[in-house]
XYZ file of C-alpha atoms in Angstrom:
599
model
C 0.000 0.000 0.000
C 1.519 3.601 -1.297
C 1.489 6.545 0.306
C -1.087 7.991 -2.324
C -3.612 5.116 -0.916
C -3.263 6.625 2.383
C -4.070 9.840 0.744
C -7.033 8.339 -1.137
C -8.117 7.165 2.116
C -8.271 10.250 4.137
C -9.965 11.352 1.290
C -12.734 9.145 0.916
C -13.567 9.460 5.059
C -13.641 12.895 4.250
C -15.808 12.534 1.866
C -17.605 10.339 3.610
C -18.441 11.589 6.856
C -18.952 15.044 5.080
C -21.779 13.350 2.946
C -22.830 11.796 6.466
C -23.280 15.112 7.591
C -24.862 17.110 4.987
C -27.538 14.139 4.324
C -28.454 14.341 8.202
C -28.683 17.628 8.633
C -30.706 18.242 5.529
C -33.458 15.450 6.355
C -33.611 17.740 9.838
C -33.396 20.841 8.355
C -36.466 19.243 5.659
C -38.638 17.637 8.614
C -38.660 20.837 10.764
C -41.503 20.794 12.151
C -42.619 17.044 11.889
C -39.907 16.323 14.117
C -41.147 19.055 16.631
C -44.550 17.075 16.266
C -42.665 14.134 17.253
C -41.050 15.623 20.304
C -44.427 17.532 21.783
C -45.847 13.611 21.934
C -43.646 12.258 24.490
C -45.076 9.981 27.026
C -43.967 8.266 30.152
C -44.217 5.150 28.195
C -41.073 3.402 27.591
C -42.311 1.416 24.434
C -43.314 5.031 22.584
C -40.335 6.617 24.188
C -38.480 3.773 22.210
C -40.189 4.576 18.794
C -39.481 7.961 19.411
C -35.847 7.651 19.688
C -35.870 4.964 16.755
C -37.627 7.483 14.372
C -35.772 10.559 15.517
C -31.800 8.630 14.764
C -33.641 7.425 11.359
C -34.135 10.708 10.421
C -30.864 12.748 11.807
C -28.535 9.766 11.251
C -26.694 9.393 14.720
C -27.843 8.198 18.204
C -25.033 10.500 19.571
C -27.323 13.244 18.346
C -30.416 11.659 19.924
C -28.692 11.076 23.244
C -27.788 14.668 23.386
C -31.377 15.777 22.474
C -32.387 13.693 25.719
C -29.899 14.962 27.604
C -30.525 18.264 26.829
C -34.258 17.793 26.966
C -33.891 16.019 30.362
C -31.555 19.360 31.861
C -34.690 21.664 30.644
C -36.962 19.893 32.719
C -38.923 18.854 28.964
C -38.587 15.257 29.758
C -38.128 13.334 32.883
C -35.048 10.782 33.717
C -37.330 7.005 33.154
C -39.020 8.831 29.787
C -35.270 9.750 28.439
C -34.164 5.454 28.823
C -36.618 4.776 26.237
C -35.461 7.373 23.729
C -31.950 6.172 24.213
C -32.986 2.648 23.602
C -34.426 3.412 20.485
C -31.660 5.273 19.649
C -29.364 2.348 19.515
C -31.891 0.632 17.153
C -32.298 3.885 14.648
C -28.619 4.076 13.821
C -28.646 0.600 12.347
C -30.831 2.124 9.140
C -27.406 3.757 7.776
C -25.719 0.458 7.909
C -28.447 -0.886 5.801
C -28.255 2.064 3.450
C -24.547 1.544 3.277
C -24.992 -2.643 2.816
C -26.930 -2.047 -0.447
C -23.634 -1.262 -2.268
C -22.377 -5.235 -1.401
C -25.635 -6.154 -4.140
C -24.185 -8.159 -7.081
C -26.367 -9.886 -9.935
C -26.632 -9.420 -13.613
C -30.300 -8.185 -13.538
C -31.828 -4.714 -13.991
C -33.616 -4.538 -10.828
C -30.793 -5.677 -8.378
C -28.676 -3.547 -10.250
C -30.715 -0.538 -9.553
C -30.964 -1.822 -6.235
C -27.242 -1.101 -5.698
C -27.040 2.735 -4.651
C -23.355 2.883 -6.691
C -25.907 2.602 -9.592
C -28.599 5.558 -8.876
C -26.338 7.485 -6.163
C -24.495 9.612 -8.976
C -27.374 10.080 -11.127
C -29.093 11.323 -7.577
C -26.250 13.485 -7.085
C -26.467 15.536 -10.058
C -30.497 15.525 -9.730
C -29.495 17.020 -6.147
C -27.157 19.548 -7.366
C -29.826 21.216 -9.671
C -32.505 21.108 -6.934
C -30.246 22.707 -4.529
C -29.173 25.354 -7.034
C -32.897 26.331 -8.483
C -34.539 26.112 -5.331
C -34.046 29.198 -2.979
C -32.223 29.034 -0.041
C -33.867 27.218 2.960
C -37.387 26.174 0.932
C -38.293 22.610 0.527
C -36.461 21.869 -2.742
C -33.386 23.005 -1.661
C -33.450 20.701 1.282
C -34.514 17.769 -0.663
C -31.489 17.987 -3.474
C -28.732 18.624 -0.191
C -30.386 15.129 1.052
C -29.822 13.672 -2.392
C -26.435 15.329 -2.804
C -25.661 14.503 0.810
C -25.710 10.442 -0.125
C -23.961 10.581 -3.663
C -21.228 11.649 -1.406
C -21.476 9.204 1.207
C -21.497 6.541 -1.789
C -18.556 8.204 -3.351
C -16.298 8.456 0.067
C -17.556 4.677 0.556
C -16.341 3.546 -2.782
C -12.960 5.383 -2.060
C -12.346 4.447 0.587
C -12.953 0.796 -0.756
C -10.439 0.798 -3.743
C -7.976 2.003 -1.301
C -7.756 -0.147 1.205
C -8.306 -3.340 -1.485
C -4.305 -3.213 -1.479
C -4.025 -4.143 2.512
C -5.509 -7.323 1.723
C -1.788 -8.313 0.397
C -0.444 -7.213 3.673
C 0.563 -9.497 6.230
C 0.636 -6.990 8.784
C -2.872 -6.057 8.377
C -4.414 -9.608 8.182
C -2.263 -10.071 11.687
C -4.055 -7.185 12.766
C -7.666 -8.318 12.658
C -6.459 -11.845 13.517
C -5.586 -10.198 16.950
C -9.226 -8.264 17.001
C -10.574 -11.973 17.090
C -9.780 -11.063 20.847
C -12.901 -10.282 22.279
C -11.148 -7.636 24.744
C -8.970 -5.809 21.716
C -11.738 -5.599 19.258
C -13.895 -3.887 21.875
C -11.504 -1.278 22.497
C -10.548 -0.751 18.940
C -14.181 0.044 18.229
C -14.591 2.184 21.086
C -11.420 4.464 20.388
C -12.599 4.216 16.994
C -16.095 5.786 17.694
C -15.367 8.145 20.389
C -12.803 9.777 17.704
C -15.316 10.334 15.076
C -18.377 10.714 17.331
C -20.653 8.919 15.190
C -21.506 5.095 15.360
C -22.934 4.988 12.006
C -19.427 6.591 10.827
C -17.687 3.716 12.437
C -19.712 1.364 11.343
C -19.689 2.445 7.840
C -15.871 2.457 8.100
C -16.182 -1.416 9.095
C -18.253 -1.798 6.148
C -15.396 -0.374 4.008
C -13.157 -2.903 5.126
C -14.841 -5.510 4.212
C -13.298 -5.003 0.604
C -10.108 -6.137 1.810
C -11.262 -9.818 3.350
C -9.531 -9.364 6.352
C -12.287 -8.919 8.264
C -13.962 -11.981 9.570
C -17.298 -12.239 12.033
C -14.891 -12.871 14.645
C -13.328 -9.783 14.543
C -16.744 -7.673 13.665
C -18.191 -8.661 16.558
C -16.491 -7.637 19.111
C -15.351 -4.503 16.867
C -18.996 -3.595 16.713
C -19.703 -3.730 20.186
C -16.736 -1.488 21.250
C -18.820 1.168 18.647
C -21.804 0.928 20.447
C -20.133 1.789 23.513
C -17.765 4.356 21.751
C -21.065 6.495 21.020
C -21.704 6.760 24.537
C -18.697 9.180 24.876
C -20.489 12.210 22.488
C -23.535 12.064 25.524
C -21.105 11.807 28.615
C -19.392 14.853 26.901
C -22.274 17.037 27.186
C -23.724 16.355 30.444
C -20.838 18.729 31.487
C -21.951 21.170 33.223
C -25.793 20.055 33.033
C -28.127 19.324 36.161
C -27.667 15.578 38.111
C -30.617 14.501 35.816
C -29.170 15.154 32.449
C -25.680 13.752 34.143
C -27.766 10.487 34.810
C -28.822 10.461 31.534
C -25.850 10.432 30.217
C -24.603 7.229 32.190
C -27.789 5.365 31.315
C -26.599 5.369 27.728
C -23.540 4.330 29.230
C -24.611 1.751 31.388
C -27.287 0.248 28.429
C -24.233 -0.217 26.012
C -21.961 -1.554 28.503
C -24.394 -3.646 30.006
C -25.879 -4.818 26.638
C -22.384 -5.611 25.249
C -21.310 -7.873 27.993
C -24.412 -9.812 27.529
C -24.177 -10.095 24.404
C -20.451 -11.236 23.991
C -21.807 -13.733 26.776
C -24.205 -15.242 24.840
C -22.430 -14.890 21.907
C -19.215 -17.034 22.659
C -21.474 -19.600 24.992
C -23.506 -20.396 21.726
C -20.516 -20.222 19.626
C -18.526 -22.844 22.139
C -22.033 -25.027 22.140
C -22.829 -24.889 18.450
C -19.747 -24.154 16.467
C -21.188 -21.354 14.608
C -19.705 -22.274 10.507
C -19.484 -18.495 9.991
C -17.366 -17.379 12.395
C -13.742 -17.428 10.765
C -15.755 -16.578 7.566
C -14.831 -13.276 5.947
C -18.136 -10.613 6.822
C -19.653 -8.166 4.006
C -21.266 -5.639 3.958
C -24.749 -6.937 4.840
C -23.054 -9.382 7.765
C -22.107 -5.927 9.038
C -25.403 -4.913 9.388
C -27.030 -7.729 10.285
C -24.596 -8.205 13.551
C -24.776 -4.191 13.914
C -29.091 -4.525 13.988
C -29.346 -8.157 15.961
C -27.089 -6.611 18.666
C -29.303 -3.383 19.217
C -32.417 -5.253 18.851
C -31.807 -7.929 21.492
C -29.988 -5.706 23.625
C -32.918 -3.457 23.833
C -35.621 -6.407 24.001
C -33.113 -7.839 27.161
C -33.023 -4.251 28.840
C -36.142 -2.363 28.404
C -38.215 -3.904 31.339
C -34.845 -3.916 33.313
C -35.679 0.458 32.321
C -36.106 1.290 36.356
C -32.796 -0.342 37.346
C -30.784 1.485 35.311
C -31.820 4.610 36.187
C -31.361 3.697 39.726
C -28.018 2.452 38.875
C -27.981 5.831 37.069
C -29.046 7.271 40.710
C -26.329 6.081 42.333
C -23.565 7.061 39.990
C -24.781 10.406 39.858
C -26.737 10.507 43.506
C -28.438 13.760 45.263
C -26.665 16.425 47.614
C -27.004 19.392 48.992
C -25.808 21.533 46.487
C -27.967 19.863 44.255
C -31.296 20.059 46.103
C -32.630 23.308 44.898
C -31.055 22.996 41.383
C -33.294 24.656 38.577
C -34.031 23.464 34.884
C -32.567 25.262 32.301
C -35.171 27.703 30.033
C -32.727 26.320 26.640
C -30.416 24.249 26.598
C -27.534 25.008 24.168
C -27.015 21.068 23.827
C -29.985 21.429 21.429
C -28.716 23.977 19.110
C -26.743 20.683 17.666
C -30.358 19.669 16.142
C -31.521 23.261 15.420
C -35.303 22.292 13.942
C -35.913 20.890 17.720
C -34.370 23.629 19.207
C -36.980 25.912 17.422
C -39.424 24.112 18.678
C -37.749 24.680 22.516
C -37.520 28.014 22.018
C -41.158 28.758 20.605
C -42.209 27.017 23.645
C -40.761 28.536 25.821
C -41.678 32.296 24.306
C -44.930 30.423 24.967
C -44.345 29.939 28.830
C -43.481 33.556 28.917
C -46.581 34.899 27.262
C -48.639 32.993 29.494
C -46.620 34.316 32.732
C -47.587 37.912 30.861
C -50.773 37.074 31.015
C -52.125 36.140 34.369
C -49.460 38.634 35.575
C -51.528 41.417 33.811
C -54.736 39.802 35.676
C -53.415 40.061 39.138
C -52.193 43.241 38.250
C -55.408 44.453 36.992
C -57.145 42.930 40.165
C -55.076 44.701 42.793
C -57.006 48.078 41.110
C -60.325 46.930 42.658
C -58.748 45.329 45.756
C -55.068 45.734 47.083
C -53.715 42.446 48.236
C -50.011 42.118 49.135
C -49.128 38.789 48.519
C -50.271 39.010 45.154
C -48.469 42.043 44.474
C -45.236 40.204 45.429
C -46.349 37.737 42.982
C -46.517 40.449 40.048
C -43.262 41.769 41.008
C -41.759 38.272 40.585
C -43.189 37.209 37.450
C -41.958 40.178 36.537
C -38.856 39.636 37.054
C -39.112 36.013 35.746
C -40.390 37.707 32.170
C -37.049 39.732 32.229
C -34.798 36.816 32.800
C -36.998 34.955 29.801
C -36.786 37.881 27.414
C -32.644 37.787 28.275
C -32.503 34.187 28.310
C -34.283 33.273 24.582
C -33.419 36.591 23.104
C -29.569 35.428 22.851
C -30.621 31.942 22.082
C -32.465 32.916 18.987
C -29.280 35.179 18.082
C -27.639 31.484 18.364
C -30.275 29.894 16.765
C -30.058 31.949 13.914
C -27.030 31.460 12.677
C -27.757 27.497 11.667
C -29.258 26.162 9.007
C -32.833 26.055 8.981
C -36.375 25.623 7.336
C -38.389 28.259 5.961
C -40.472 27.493 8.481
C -38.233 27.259 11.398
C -36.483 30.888 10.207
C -40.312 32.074 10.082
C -40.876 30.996 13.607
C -37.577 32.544 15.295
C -38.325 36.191 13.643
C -42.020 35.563 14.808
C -39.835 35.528 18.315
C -37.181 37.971 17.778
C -40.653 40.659 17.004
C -42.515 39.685 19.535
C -41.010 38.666 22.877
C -39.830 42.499 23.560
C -43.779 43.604 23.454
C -44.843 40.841 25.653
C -41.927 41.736 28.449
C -43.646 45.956 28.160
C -47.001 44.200 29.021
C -44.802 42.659 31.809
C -43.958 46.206 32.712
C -47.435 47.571 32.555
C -48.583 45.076 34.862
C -45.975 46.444 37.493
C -47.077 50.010 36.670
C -51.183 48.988 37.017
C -49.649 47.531 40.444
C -48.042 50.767 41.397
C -51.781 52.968 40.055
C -53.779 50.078 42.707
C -50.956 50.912 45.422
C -51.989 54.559 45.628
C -55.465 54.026 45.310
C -54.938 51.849 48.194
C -52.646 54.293 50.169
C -54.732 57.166 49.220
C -57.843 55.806 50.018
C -59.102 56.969 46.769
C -62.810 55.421 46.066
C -64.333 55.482 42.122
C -67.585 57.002 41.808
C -70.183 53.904 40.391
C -70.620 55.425 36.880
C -66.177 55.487 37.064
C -66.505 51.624 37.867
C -68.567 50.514 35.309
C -66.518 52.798 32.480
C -63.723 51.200 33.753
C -64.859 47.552 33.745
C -66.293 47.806 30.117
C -62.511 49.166 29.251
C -61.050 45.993 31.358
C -63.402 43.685 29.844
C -62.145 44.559 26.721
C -58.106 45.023 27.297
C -58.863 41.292 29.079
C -60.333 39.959 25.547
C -57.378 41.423 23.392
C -54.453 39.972 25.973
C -56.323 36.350 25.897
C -56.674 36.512 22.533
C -53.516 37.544 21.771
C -51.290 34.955 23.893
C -53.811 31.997 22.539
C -52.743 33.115 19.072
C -49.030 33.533 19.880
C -48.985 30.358 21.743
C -50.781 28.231 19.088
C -48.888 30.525 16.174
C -52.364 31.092 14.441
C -52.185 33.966 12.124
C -55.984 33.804 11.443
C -56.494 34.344 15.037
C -54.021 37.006 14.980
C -56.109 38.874 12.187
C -58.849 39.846 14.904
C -55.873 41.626 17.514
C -56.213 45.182 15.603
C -59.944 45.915 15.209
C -60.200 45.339 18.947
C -56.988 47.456 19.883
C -59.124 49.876 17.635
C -62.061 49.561 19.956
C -59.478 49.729 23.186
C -58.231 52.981 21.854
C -62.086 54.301 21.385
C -63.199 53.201 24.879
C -59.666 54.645 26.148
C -60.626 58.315 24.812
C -64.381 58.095 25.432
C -63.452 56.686 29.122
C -61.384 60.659 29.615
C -64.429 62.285 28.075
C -67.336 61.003 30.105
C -64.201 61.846 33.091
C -64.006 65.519 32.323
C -68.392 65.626 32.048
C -68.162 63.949 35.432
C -65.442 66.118 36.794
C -67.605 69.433 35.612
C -70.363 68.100 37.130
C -69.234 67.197 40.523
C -69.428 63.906 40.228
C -65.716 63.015 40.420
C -62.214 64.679 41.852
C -59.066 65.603 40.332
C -57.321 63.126 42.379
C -58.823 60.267 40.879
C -58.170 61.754 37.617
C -54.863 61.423 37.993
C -55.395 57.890 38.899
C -57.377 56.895 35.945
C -55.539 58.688 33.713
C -52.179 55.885 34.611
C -54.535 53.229 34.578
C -56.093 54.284 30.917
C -52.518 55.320 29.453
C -50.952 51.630 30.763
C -54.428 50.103 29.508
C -53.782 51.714 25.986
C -50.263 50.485 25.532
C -50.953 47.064 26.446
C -53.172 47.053 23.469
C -50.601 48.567 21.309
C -48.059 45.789 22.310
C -50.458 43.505 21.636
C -51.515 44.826 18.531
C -47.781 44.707 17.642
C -47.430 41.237 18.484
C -50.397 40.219 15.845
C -49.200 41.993 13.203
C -45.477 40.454 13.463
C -47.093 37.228 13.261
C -49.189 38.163 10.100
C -46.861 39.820 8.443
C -43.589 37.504 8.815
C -46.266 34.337 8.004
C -45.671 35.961 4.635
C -42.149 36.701 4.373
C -42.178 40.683 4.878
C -42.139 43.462 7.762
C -44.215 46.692 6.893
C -46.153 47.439 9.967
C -47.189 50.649 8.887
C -48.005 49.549 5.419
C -50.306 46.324 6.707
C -51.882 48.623 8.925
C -52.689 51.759 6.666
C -53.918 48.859 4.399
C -56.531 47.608 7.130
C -57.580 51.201 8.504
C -58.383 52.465 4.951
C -61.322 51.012 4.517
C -59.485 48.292 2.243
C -60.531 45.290 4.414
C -64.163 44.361 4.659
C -63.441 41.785 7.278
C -61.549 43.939 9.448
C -64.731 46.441 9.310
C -67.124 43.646 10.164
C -64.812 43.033 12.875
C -64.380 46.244 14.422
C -68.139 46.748 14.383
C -68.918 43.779 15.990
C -66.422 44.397 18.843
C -67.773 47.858 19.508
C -71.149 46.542 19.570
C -69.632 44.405 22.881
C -68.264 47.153 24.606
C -70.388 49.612 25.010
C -70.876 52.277 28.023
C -74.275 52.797 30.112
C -76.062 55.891 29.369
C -73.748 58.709 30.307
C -74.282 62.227 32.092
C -75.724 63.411 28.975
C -78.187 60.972 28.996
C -77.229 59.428 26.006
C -75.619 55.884 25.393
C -71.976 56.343 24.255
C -69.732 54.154 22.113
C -66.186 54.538 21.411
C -65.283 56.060 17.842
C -62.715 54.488 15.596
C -59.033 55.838 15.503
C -58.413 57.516 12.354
C-alpha cells in the first residue's frame, strides 16, 4: 500500500463523513416541524419513548445526536429521567438504518432490478439531480433541502467507494491480516471500536468504516463482533461529553446510555461465545460483508434493547447512584434552553417557541393580578406580580440570545419564520410585563390614598377591562398556538381599546364638571387608561409580526394603513362587531356612548 492510498483514504472518510453530515442535517433541516410534532408527543411510556428515539436517529442519522437531544431535553426539565431510557434505547436501534443504506452497495447480480438496487448505480445520477434542486430552489425552501439530502448520499457513496479501492491493497499485507487476527480477541476488538467511535463521534461513521473494510477480506465475524460492540459503547462518549456542566438529571442520563451499552455488550459477547462454544457457529472465521455488518450491527441493538427495556427502572437507579443527590444539588433549577440542542436546530426551534410560549402565558395572568389589585389591594399578590416580573425579564434575556444562536444554523423556511415571529414579539410581551408592574403601582396609591371610584367610574372602567382582558387572551392563545388567522382579529379590537380609552377621559371631564368626580382620581385613571392603551398597542404589535412575517415581509405601517383604509371588509365587520360588545351605560348626557374608531 503507497502513500497515495493513504491519501485516497483520508480522502474518501472525508468525503464520507462530510456526505454523512450534509444528508443528516438536511433530512432535519427538511422535517422541521414534523420532528417538533414528534417531540411535543412524548409519554412516560417506555415502548413510545423507544419509537421515538428509533424514528428521531432514522431521520438525523446518529444516536449520539439523539442522546444529546435527551440529555438536553432532560436538563430543561422537557422530559423526565425514566421517559429519556426509552429514547436512548431506540436510539441504539435507529442508527442501524445507515448500515443498511450503506450494505446495499455489497448487491451483485446481472439483472436490472438488483442492479438498480445497488445505490453505486442511482447514487451519482441522484447526485447531479441534487445539485440542480439545490441550485434552483431558494435558499432554505423545501427543494433546496430535498437535493442537499440527495447530494448529501452521492457523497457518502462516493467516500464509501474510495475508501474501498484504497484499502483493497491491505488485503496483500501481512501486517494487516495479523491485525484483525488479533481483534478476534474479544477484549482488543472492543476497544478498537470504542477508540474508533469516540474519535469520530458517530456510530454509524464507524460502522460504515467497518463496512469499508470488508473489501479487503480481512475482516472476519470474529473480529466484527467484538469490533462492533466497542462502537456501540464508543457512542456513549459524544452524551457523557455534554452532560458537562448540566443538572444531576441530564448527568444520569448520560450514564444510562452508558450503562445500556456496557451492560448490553457484555451480555451479548456472553451469549455470543457460549452459543458459539455449544454450536460451532460455521461463519465465524468466515470473511463478513457488507450486509453481515449490518445484520450483527441490527441483531445486537435489537436484542440488547428487548433484554433491557423492562430492566428500564434499574438502570436509572443504577444511574441514581452514579450520579446521587446532595445538597448543592437540592434546589437545582431546569434550564429555560439548553444550548445542547442547538446541535439539532429544527428541535431547538421548537424549545424556544415554547418557551416564548411559557413567557406569554406568565404575561398574562401577571396582567390579571395586576389588573385585580385596582379593585382590591392584596399584598401577597403584588409580590407575585413583582416576581413574574422579574421572571419575564430573565426569559426575554434568556431566549433573546438563544435565537441570536439559533439563527445562525441552518434552517427551514419554516423554522427561520418561527424565530423572527420571536425575535418581534417577545420584547412587546416583556412591556405588558412592565405595565402590569405600573397597574400595580396605580392600585398601590389608590390603596394608600384611600381613593374610592364614583359607580358610573366603575362601570366605564370595567367595560374598558373587559375589553383590554379579551385582546391579551386573545392575543397569547394566538401567539402560543402561532395562528395567524387568530391574529387577524388583535387590531380591530386594539381599535375599539383605543375608542373606549378616549371616550373613558371624556365622560371623566363631564363627570369632573359636574361634581361627580375629583381631580385626584383623575390622575389615577388617567395611569390606569394610558398603561391600559399600551398594552393594546403591544399587543396589537405582536399580531401583526405574526401576520406579516407568516408571509415573508415586515411593513407594519403599510399592513396597517392597508386595514384602517377602509381596504378590508373583514376587518370592518370586525371592528363593528367588537364595539357593539363594549359599550358604556347611558352617560351624564343621557345618552348611550360608544367609542369612535381611531383615524
Amino acid at each position: 500500500m503507497s502513500i497515495f492510498n493513504v491519501f485516497t483514504l483520508m480522502g474518501g472518510i472525508a468525503m464520507f463523513l462530510y456526505g454523512m453530515d450534509l444528508m443528516g442535517k438536511a433530512l432535519e433541516q427538511t422535517a422541521g416541524s414534523k420532528l417538533q410534532g414528534i417531540l411535543s408527543k412524548m409519554t412516560a411510556s417506555p415502548v413510545r419513548g423507544l419509537l421515538l428515539g428509533m424514528v428521531i436517529t432514522a431521520v438525523i442519522q446518529s444516536s449520539g445526536a439523539t442522546t444529546v437531544m435527551a440529555v438536553g431535553f432532560v436538563n430543561s426539565g422537557l422530559m423526565e429521567l425514566h421517559q429519556a431510557i426509552g429514547v436512548i434505547m431506540g436510539a441504539n436501534i435507529g442508527t442501524t438504518v445507515t448500515g443498511w443504506l450503506l450494505s446495499l452497495s455489497g448487491l451483485e447480480g446481472d439483472s436490472f432490478a438488483i442492479q438498480m438496487l445497488n445505490p453505486n448505480a442511482w447514487a451519482p445520477i441522484l447526485g447531479f439531480i441534487g445539485i440542480f434542486l439545490y441550485m434552483l430552489g431558494k435558499d432554505k425552501d423545501r427543494r433546496s433541502g430535498v437535493g442537499k439530502i440527495m447530494v448529501g448520499f452521492s457523497v457518502l457513496m462516493a467516500g464509501m467507494n474510495t475508501m474501498s479501492t484504497a484499502m483493497s491493497p491491505l488485503a496483500d499485507e501481512p501486517w494487516f491480516m495479523d491485525l484483525f487476527l488479533s481483534f478476534k480477541n474479544p477484549v482488543l476488538g472492543v476497544l478498537a471500536g470504542a477508540v474508533l467511535t469516540a474519535v469520530l463521534q458517530s456510530s454509524s461513521a464507524s460502522v460504515g468504516i467497518l463496512q469499508a473494510l470488508t473489501s479487503t477480506g480481512a475482516v472476519t465475524y470474529a473480529a466484527a463482533v467484538p469490533i462492533i460492540m466497542g462502537q456501540n459503547i464508543g457512542t456513549t462518549v459524544t452524551a457523557l461529553i455534554s452532560s458537562a456542566g448540566a443538572n444531576k438529571n441530564a448527568k444520569r442520563t448520560a450514564f444510562v446510555h452508558l450503562y445500556f451499552n456496557l451492560i448490553g455488550t457484555l451480555v451479548f459477547l456472553c451469549g455470543f461465545y457460549g452459543l458459539h462454544a455449544l454450536l460451532d457457529f460455521s461463519f465465524y472465521n468466515e470473511t463478513a460483508n457488507t450486509f453481515g455488518i449490518a445484520i450483527v450491527h441490527t441483531i445486537f441493538n435489537i436484542v440488547t434493547t428487548a433484554i433491557l427495556l423492562p430492566f428500564n427502572r434499574v438502570l436509572e437507579k443504577l444511574a441514581i447512584l452514579t450520579v446521587p443527590d446532595s445538597k448543592d444539588q437540592a434546589g437545582e433549577q431546569h434550564s429555560l434552553l439548553d444550548e445542547r440542542l442547538l446541535s439539532t436546530p429544527s428541535v431547538a426551534v421548537g424549545r424556544a417557541m415554547l418557551t416564548g410560549g411559557d413567557m406569554a402565558e406568565i404575561c398574562r395572568t401577571s396582567l390579571l393580578q395586576a389588573m385585580s389589585l385596582t379593585h382590591k389591594w392584596d399584598e401577597a399578590i403584588a409580590d407575585e406580580v413583582n416576581r413574574k416580573e422579574d421572571a419575564v425579564d430573565h426569559y426575554e434575556d434568556v431566549l433573546g440570545t438563544y435565537l441570536v444562536k439559533l439563527s445562525a444554523k441552518a434552517l427551514s423556511r419554516e423554522d427561520n419564520r418561527t424565530i423572527n415571529t420571536l425575535l418581534h414579539t417577545i420584547n412587546d410581551l416583556e412591556r405588558i410585563s412592565d405595565h402590569s408592574v405600573n397597574l400595580l403601582k396605580a392600585g398601590q396609591e389608590i390603596q394608600e390614598k384611600s381613593i374610592h371610584f364614583s359607580h358610573e367610574a366603575i362601570d366605564d372602567l370595567s367595560v374598558l377591562e373587559a375589553a383590554v382582558q379579551d385582546i391579551v387572551n386573545r392575543t397569547v392563545d394566538a401567539f402560543q398556538k402561532n395562528d395567524c388567522y387568530a391574529a387577524g382579529k388583535i387590531e380591530p379590537l386594539e381599535q375599539v381599546v383605543d375608542g373606549l380609552v378616549r371616550e373613558v377621559k371624556t365622560r371623566h371631564i363631564a363627570r369632573l364638571q359636574a361634581g361627580a368626580c375629583t381631580i385626584e382620581y383623575g390622575f389615577v385613571l388617567d395611569d390606569l387608561l394610558t398603561n391600559y392603551e399600551r398594552i393594546a398597542d403591544h399587543c396589537s404589535n405582536i399580531a401583526v409580526a405574526m401576520i406579516e412575517v407568516s408571509e415573508d415581509r415586515f411593513d407594519t405601517h403599510e399592513y396597517l394603513n392597508h386595514i384602517k383604509n377602509g381596504e378590508s371588509p373583514s376587518f370592518e365587520k370586525r371592528y363593528e362587531r367588537y364595539r357593539g360588545r363594549y359599550t358604556f351605560e347611558p352617560g351624564p348626557s343621557g345618552t348611550a356612548a360608544a367609542p369612535e374608531k381611531k383615524k
